[in-house]
Coordinates of C-alpha atoms and ligand atoms in Angstrom, one line a residue:
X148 CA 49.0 -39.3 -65.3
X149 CA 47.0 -39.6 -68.8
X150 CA 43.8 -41.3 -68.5
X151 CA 41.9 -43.1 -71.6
X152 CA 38.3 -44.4 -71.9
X153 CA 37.8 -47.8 -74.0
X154 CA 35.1 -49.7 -74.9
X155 CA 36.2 -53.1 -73.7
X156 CA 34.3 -56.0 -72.7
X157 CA 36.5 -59.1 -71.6
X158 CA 37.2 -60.8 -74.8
X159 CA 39.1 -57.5 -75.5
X160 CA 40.4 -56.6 -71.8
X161 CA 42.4 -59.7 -73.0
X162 CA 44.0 -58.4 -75.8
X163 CA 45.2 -55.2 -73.8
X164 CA 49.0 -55.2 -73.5
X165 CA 50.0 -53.5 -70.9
X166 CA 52.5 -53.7 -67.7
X167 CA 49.1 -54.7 -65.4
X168 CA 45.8 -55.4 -66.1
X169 CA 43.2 -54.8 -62.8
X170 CA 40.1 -56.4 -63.3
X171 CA 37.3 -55.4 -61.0
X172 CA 34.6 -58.1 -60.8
X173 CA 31.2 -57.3 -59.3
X174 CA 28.8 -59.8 -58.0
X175 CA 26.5 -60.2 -61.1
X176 CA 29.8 -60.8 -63.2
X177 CA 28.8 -63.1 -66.1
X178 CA 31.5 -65.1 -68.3
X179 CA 31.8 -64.7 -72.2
X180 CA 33.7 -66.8 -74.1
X181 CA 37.2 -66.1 -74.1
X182 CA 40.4 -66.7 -72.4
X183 CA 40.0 -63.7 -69.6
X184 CA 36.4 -65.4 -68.4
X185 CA 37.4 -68.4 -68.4
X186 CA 40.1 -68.1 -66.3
X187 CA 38.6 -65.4 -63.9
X188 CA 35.3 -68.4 -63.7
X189 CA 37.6 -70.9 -63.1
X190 CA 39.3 -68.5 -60.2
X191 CA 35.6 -68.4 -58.7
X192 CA 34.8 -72.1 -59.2
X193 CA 38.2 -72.9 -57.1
X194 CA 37.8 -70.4 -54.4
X195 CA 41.4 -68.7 -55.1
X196 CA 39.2 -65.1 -55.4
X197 CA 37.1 -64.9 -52.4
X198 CA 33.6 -63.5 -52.9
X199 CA 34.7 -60.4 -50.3
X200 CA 34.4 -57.3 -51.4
X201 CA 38.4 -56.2 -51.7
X202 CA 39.7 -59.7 -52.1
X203 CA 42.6 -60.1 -54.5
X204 CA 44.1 -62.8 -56.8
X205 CA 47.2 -61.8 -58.9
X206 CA 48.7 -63.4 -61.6
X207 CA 51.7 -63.4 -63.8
X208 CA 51.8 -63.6 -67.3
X209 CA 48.5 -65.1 -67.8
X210 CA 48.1 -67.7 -70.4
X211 CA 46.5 -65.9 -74.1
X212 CA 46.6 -62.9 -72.6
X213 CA 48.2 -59.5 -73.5
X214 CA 48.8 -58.2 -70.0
X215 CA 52.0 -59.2 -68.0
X216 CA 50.5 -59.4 -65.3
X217 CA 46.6 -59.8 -63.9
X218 CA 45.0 -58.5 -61.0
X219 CA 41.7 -59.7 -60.3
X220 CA 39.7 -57.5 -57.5
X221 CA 36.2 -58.4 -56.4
X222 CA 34.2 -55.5 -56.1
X223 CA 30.6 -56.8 -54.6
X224 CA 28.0 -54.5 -55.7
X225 CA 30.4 -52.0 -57.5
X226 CA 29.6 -49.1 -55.1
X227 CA 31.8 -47.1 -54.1
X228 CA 33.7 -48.6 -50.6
X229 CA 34.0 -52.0 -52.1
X230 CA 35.2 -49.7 -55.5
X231 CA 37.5 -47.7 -53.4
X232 CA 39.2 -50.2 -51.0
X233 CA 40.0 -52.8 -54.1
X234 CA 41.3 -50.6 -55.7
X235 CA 43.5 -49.2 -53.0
X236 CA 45.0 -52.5 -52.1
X237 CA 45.8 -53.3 -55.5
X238 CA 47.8 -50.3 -56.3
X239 CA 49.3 -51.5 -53.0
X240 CA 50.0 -54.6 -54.4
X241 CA 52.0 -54.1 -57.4
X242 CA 53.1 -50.3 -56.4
X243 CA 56.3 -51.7 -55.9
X244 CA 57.1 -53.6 -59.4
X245 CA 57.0 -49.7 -60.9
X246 CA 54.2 -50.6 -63.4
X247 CA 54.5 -48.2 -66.0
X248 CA 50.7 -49.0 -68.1
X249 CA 47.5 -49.7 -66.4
X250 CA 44.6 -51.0 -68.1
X251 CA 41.5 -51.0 -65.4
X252 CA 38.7 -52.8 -66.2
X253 CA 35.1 -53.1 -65.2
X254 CA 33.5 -56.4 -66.0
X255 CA 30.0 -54.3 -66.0
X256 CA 29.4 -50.7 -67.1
X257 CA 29.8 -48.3 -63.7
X258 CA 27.9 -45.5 -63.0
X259 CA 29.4 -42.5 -63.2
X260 CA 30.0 -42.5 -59.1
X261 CA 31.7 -45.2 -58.9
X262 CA 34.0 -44.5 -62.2
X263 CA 34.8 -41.3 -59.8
X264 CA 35.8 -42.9 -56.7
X265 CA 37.5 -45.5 -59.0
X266 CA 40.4 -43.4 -61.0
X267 CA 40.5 -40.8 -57.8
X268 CA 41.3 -43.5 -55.8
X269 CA 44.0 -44.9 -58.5
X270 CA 45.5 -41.4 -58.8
X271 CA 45.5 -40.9 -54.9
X272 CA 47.5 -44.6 -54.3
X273 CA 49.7 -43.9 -57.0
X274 CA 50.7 -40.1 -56.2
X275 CA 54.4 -39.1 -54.9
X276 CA 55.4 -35.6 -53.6
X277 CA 59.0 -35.1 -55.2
X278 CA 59.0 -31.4 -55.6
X279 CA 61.8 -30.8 -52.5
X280 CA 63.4 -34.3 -52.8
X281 CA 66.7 -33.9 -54.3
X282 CA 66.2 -37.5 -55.7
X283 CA 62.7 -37.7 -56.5
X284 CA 61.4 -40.9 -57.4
X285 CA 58.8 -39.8 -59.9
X286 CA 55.9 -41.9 -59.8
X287 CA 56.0 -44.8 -62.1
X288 CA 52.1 -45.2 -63.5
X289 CA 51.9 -42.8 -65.7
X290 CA 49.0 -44.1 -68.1
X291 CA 46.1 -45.5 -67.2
X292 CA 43.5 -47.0 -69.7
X293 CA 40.1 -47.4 -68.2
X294 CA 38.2 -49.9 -70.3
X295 CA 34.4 -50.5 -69.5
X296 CA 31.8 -52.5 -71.7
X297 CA 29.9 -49.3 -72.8
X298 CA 31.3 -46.1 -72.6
X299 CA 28.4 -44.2 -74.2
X300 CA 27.1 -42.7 -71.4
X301 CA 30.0 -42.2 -69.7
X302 CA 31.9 -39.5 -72.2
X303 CA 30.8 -36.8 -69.6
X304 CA 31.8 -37.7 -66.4
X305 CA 34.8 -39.0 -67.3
X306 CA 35.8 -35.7 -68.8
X307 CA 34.5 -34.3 -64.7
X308 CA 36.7 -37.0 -62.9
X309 CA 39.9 -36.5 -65.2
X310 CA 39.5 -32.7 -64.4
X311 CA 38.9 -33.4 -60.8
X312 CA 42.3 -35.5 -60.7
X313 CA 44.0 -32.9 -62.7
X314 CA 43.0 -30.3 -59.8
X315 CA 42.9 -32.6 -56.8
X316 CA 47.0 -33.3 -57.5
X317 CA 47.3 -29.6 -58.2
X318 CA 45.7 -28.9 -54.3
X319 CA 48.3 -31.9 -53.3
X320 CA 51.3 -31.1 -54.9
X321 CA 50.7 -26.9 -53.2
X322 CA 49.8 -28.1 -49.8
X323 CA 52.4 -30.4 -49.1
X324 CA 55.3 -28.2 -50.1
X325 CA 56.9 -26.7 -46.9
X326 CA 56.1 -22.7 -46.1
X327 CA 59.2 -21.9 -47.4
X328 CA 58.2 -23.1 -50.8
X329 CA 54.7 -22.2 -50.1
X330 CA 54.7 -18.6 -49.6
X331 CA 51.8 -16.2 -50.7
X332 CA 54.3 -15.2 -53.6
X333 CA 54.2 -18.5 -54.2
X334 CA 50.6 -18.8 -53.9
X335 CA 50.0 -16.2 -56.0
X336 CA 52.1 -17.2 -58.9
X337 CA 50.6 -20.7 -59.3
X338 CA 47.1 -18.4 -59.4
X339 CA 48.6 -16.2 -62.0
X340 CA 49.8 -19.4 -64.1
X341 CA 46.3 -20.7 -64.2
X342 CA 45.5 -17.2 -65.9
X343 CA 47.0 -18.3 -69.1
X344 CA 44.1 -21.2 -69.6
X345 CA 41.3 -19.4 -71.9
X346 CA 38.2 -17.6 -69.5
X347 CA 40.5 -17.3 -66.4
X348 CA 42.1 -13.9 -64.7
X349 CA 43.9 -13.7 -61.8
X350 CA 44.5 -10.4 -60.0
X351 CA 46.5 -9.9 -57.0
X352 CA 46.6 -6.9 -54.1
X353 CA 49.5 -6.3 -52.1
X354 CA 49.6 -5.0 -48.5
X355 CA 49.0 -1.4 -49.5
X356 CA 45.9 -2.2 -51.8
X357 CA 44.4 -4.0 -49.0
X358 CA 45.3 -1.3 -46.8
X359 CA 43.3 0.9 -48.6
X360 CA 40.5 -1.4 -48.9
X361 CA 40.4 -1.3 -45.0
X362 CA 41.3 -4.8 -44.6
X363 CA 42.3 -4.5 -40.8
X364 CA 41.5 -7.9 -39.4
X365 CA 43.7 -9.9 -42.6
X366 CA 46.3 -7.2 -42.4
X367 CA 46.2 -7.6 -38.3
X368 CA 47.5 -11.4 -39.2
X369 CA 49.8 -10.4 -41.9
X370 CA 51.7 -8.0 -40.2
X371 CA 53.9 -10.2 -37.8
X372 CA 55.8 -11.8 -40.7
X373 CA 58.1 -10.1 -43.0
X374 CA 56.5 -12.1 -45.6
X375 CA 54.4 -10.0 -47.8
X376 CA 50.5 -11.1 -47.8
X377 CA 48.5 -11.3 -50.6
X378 CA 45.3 -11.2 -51.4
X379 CA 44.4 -13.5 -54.7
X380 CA 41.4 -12.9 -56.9
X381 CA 40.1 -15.3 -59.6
X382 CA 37.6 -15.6 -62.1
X383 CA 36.4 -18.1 -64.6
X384 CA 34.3 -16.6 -66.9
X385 CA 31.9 -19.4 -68.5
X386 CA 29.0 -17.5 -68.9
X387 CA 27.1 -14.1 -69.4
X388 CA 28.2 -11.1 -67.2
X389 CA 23.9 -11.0 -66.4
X390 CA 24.7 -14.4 -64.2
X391 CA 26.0 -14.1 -60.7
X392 CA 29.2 -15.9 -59.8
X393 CA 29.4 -18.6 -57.4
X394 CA 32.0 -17.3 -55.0
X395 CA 35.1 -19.7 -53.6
X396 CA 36.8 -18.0 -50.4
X397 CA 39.5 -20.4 -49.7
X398 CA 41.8 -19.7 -46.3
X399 CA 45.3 -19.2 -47.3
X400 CA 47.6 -19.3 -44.2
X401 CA 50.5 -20.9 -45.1
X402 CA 52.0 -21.2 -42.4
X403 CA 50.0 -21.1 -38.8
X404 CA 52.6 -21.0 -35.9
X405 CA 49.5 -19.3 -33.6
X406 CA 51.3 -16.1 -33.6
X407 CA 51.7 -14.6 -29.7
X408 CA 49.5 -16.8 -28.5
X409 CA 52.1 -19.8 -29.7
X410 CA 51.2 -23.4 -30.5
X411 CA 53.2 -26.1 -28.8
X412 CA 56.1 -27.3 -30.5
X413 CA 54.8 -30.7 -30.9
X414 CA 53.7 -31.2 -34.6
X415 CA 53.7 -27.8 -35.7
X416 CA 55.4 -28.7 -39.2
X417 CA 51.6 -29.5 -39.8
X418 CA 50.4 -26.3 -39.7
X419 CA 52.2 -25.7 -43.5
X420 CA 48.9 -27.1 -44.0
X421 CA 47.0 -24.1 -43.1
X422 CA 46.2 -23.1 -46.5
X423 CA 44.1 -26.4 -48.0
X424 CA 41.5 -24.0 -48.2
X425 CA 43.3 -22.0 -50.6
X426 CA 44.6 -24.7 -52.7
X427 CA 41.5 -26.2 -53.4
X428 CA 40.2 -23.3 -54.2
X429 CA 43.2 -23.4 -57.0
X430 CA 42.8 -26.6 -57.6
X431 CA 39.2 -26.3 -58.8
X432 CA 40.1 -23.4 -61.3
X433 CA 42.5 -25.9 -62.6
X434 CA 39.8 -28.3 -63.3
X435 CA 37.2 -25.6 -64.4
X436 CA 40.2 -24.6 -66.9
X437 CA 39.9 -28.3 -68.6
X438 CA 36.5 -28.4 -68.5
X439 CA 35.3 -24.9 -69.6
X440 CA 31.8 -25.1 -68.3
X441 CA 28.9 -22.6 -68.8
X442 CA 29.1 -20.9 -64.8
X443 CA 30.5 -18.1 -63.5
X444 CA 33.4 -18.8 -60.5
X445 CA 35.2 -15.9 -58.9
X446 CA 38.1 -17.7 -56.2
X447 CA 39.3 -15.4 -53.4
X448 CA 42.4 -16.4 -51.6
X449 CA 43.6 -14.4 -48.4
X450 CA 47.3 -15.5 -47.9
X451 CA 49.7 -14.6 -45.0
X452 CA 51.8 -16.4 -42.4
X453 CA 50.5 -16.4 -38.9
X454 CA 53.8 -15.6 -36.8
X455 CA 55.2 -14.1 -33.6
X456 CA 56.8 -10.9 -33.7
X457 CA 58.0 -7.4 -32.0
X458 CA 55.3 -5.9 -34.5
X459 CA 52.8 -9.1 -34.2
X460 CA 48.6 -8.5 -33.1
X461 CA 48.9 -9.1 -29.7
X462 CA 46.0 -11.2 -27.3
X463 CA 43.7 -8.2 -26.3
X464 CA 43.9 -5.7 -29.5
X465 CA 41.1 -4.5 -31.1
X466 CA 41.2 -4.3 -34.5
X467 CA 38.6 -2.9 -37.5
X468 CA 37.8 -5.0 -40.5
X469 CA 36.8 -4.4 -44.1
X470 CA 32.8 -4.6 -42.9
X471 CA 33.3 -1.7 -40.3
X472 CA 32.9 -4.0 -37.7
X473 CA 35.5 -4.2 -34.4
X474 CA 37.2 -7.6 -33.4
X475 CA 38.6 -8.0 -30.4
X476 CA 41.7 -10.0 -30.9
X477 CA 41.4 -12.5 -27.8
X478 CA 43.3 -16.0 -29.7
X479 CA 46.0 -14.9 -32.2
X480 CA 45.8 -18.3 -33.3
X481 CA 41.9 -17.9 -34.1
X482 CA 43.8 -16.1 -37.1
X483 CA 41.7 -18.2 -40.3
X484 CA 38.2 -16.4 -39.5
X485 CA 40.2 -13.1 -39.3
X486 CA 41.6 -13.3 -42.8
X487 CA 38.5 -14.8 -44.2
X488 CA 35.6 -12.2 -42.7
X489 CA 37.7 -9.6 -44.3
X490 CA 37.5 -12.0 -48.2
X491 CA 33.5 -12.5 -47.3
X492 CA 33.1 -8.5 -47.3
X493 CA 35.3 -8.1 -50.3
X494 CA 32.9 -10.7 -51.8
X495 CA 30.0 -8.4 -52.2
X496 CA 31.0 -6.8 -54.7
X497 CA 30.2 -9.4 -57.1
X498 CA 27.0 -9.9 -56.1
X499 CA 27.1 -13.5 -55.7
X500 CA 24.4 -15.8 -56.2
X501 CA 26.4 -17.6 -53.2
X502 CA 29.7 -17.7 -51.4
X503 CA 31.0 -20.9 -49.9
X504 CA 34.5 -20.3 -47.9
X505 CA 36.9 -23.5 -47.1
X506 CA 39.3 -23.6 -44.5
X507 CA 41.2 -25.7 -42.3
X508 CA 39.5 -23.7 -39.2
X509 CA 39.5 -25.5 -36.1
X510 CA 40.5 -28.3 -34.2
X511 CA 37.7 -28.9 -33.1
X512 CA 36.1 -29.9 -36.1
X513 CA 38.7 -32.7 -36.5
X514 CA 37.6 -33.9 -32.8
X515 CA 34.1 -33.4 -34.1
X516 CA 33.9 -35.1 -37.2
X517 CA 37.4 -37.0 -37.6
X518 CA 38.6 -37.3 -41.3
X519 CA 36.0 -38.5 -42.9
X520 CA 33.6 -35.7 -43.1
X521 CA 34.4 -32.2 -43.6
X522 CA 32.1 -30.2 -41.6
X523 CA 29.3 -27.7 -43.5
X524 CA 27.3 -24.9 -42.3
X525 CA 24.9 -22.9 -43.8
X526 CA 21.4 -21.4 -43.9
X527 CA 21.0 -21.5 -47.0
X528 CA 18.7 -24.2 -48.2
X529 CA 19.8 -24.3 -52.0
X530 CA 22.9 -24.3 -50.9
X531 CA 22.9 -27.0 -48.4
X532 CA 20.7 -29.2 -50.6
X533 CA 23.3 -28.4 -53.8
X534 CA 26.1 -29.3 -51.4
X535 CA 25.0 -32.7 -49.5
X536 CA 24.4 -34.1 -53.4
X537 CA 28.1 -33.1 -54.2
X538 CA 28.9 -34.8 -51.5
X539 CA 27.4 -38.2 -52.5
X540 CA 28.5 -38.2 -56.1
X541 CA 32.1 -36.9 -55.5
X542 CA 32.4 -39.3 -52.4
X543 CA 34.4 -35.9 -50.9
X544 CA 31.6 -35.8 -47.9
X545 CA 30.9 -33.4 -45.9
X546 CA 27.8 -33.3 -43.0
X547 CA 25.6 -30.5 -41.9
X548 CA 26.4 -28.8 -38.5
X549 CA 24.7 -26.1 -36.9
X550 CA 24.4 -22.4 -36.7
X551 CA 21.6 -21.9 -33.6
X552 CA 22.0 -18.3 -32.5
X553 CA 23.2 -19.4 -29.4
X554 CA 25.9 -20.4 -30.1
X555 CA 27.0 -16.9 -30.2
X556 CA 27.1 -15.9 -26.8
X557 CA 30.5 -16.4 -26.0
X558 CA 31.8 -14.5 -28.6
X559 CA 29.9 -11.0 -26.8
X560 CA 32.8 -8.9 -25.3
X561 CA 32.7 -5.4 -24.0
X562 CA 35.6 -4.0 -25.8
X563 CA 34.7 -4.7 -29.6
X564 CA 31.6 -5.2 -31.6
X565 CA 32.5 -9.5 -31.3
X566 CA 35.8 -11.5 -30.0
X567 CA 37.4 -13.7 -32.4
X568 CA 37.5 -16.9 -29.9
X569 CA 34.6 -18.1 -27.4
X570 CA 35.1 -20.7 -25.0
X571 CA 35.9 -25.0 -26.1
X572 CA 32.5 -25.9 -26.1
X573 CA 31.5 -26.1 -29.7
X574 CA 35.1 -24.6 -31.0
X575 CA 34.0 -25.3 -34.4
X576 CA 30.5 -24.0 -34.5
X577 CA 31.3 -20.8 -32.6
X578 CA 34.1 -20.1 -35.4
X579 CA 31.5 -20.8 -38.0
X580 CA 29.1 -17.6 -36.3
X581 CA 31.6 -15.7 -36.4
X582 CA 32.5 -15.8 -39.7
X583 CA 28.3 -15.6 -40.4
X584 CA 28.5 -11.9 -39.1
X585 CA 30.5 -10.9 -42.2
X586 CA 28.7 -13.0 -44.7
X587 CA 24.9 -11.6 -44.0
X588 CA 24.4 -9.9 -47.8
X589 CA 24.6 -13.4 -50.2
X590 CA 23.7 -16.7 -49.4
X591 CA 26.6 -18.2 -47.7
X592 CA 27.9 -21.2 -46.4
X593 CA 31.3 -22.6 -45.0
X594 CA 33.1 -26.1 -45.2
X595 CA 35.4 -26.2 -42.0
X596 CA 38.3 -29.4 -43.8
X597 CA 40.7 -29.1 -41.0
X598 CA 40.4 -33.1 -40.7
X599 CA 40.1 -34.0 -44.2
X600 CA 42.2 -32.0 -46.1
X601 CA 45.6 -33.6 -45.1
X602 CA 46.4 -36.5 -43.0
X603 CA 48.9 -36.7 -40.2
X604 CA 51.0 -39.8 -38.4
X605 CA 53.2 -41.7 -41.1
X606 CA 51.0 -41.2 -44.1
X607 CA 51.4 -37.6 -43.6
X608 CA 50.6 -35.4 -46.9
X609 CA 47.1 -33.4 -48.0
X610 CA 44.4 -35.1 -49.6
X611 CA 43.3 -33.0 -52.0
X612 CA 40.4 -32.4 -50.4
X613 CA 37.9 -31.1 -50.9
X614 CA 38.5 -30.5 -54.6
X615 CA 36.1 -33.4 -55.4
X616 CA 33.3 -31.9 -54.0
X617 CA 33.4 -28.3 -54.4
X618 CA 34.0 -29.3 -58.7
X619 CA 30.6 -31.3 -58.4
X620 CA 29.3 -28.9 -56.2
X621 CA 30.2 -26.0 -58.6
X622 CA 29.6 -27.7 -61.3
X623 CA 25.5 -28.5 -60.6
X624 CA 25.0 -24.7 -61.5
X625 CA 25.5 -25.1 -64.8
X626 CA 21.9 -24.1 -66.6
X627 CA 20.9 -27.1 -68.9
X628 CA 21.4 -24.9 -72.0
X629 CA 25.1 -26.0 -72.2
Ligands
BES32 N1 44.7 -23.8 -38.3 C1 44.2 -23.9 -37.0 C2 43.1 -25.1 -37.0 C3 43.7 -26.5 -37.1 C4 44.0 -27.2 -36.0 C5 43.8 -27.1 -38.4 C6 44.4 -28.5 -36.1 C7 44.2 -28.4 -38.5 C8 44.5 -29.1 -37.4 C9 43.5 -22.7 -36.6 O1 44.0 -21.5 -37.0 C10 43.5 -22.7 -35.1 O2 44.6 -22.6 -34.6 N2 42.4 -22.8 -34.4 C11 42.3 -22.8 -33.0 C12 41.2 -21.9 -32.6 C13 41.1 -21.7 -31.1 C14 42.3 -20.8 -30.8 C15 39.8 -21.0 -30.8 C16 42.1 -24.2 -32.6 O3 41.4 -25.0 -33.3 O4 42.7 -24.6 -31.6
MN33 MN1 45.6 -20.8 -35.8
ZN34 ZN1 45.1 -21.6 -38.8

C-alpha cells in the first residue's frame, strides 16, 4: 500500500481522479466555492449526512467532479474514535467494489494523532492474509493519496505513520501464518532479511550457543519439540556507541500447545499466536529501517514451540536459568516468562538505558483488560511516563497495572529459588513479578498483549499490535539534535 501526502483543499479534492474519494467532514467544516462544497453543504442543508460522528452518504459519479465515486464521512471533532470508526465503515462500504485509488481527505488540517489513527485504520480495514491461500485475493487498494489543506507541518509524522503501517502489516502478515510456516527458522530469517536495510544486524544462536550461555529455563521449553529454537538478536544502530540502547524483548513462542501440562483442544489453533511479542518486535525494526532515526534499538527474540513430548520439562522439574537462579517448573504452560527471564539476563550486557519485554503472557490479562488495553508494568517512572504518552499519540493503549511485593507470595516454593506459576488470583500480575526477578540491573518494564495483539471469533487474525506504540514509544528517545 503506497501512501502520498497532498496539499488539497476542496476546490482541488475535486479535481482528484481516482476510483473513490473519502471525505471526512468535521464539525467546524466551512464551504469554499466550488463544486465539492457545494454539494457536501447542500448534503448538510437536506439532512442526507447526519451530523453523527460515523454517518455516511455515498455517491456515484458526482457531478464536476474527478472521483467516481464520493464518500462523505462526518467526523465530529476530528479526534480519533469519531476518526477511526468513519473511517472503518467506509472501507466497509465500498471494500467490496475492489477500489483500486483512494484519495482521503480532511476538510481541516489534522493533527498529527488523528492522521495516525486515520491511515492505520485505512490499512487495518483494507488488509488481507493471502500468504497460505492457494488463490489469494490480493487486496485491491493499493494507493492511497491523503490530501489535507496544509501539509506543512505534517511532513514528519506522516513519514512515522507510513513506517508504522509498513511494520504493523509486517507483525500481521508473521503472526497470522500457521506454526508450520512460522517456525523460529522462519522467525529468524525474516530477522536476518531486515539486516540488509542500512544500520541493522541480526545475529542468531542455535541450541548449542545458548547452551553454553546457560540458558536453562528457554532451553527447558525448547527441548520438547524437534524444532530447533532460536534465539534472535537485533540492532539498529542510529546513534553513537556512548548511548545506551533501548532494549525490545519480544516472546517468540510460536506455537503454545501448554506442553505436559496440555491446553484443551478447544481453540488451540490460537495459540500460533504466541509469538506477537516477537513480531512486533520485528515489525518495529522494519519501521526504524524506513525511518533511520538517531537512537539506539537492540530487539531480542527467544523463539521455540511449547510441545508435549517423551523428552518434554515435566510439572515438578527444577530447572537453572541464565541469571543462576532455580525455577521450579510447576505449569509447563507458564512457558513465555521462562523463555523471556532467560532474554532479560542476556540483556545486560548492553547496558540498557531500559528494557521493555512484550508478550502474549497470560489469560488473565485478557479477562483483566479485554482487547482494548494492553496491560503495562513497570517501576520505572521514565519509563511509565514515556510509555502512557505513546499510548495516547499512537492510539495502541496500554494501562498501568501493578507490581506490589505481595503479589509475590505465591510464587515461594521450597524446592527452587521461585515457581513459575502462583495461584488464579492476579494470574497476570504474579507473571509480571516473576519475570521482575530477572530484570533487577536496568530499568525495566513489560507490556503483557495477550488481548490485543490478535483477535479471536470470526474476525480472527493479529492486529499488529502493539507496533504502534512501542514505534512512538521508541521513537520519543530520540535527542533533539536530530
Ligand atoms: N500463551 C499463553 C497466554 C495466552 C492465553 C495468550 C490466552 C493468549 C490467550 C501462556 O503461555 C499461558 O498459557 N499462560 C497461562 C499461565 C498459567 C498456566 C499460569 C494462562 O494464562 O492460562
Ligand atoms: Mn502457555
Ligand atoms: Zn504462551
Amino acid at each position: 500500500m503506497n501512501f502520498e501526502l497532498l496539499d488539497l483543499d476542496a476546490a482541488h479534492a475535486g479535481h482528484e481522479k481516482c476510483d473513490v474519494l473519502l471525505m471526512l467532514l468535521s464539525a467546524t467544516f466551512k464551504p469554499g466555492r466550488n463544486p465539492l462544497s457545494s454539494l457536501i453543504s447542500k448534503a448538510l442543508k437536506a439532512g442526507d449526512l447526519a451530523d453523527k460522528p460515523g454517518s455516511l452518504l455515498d455517491i456515484y459519479r458526482p457531478a464536476g467532479l474527478a472521483c467516481a465515486r464520493l464518500v462523505l464521512i462526518q467526523v465530529g471533532d476530528a479526534k480519533s474514535n469519531p476518526v477511526r470508526k468513519g473511517v472503518q465503515a467506509a472501507i466497509a462500504l465500498i471494500k467490496a467494489a475492489k477500489p483500486k485509488q483512494i484519495t482521503l481527505c480532511f476538510d481541516q488540517t489534522p493533527d498529527g494523532q488523528a492522521l495516525h489513527v486515520a491511515l492505520t485504520t485505512l490499512a487495518e480495514a483494507s488488509y488481507v492474509y493471502a500468504t497460505t491461500l492457494s488463490k489469494a485475493e490480493a487486496r485491491t487498494i493499493t494507493h492511497v493519496k491523503v490530501g489535507v489543506p496544509d501539509s506543512t507541518n505534517l511532513a514528519i509524522p506522516f513519514a512515522q505513520t507510513v513506517a508504522a503501517v509498513r511494520g504493523i502489516e509486517l507483525a500481521k502478515e508473521w503472526a497470522n501464518r500457521p506454526a508450520n510456516h512460522a517456525t523460529p527458522s522462519h522467525l529468524a530469517r525474516a530477522a536476518q532479511a531486515l539486516a540488509k536495510s542500512p544500520r541493522i544486524k541480526c545475529e542468531v544462536l542455535n541450541l548449542k550457543d545458548a547452551e553454553k550461555l546457560g540458558m536453562g529455563a528457554f532451553l527447558a521449553v525448547a527441548k520438547g519439540s524437534a524444532e530447533p529454537p532460536k534465539f534472535i538478536e537485533l540492532h539498529y544502530k542510529g546513534a553513537p556507541k556512548t548511548q545506551p540502547p533501548v532494549v525490545l524483548v519480544g516472546k517468540g513462542i510460536t506455537f503454545d500447545s501448554g506442553g505436559i501440562s496440555i491446553k484443551p483442544a478447544a481453540e488451540m489453533d490460537e495459540m500460533k499466536y504466541d509469538m506477537c511479542g516477537a513480531a512486533s518486535v520485528l515489525g518495529v525494526f522494519k519501521a526504524l529501517a524506513e525511518l533511520q532515526p538517531n537512537i539506539n534499538v537492540v530487539g531480542l527474540i527467544p523463539s521455540c514451540e511449547n510441545l508435549p513430548s517423551s523428552r518434554a520439562v515435566k510439572p515438578g522439574d527444577v530447572v537453572t536459568s541464565m541469571s543462576g537462579q532455580t525455577i521450579e517448573i510447576l505449569n509447563t504452560d507458564a512457558e513465555g516468562r521462562l523463555v523471556l527471564c532467560d532474554a532479560l539476563t542476556y540483556a545486560e550486557r548492553f547496558k540498557p538505558q531500559a528494557v521493555l519485554d512484550i508478550a502474549t503472557l497470560t489469560g488473565a490479562c485478557v479477562i483483566a483488560l479485554g482487547g482494548v488495553r494492553s496491560g503495562f508494568f513497570s517501576t520505572d517512572e521514565a519509563m511509565s511516563a514515556a510509555l502512557a504518552k505513546a499510548s495516547e499519540s499512537s492510539q495502541d493503549l496500554c494501562w498501568p497495572m501493578p507490581l506490589d511485593d505481595d503479589y509475590a507470595e505465591g510464587l515461594k516454593t521450597s524446592f527452587a529459588d521461585v515457581a513459575n506459576v502462583a495461584g488464579r488470583p492476579g494470574g497476570a500480575i504474579t507473571a509480571a513479578k516473576f519475570l521482575q526477578r530477572f530484570a533487577s540491573k536496568y530499568p525495566w518494564g513489560h507490556l503483557d498483549i495477550a488481548g490485543t495483539s490478535w483477535k479471536s471469533g470470526t474476525a480472527k487474525g493479529a492486529t499488529g499490535r502493539p507496533v504502534g506504540l512501542l514505534l512512538h514509544y521508541v521513537l520519543s528517545l530520540q535527542t533533539s539534535a536530530a
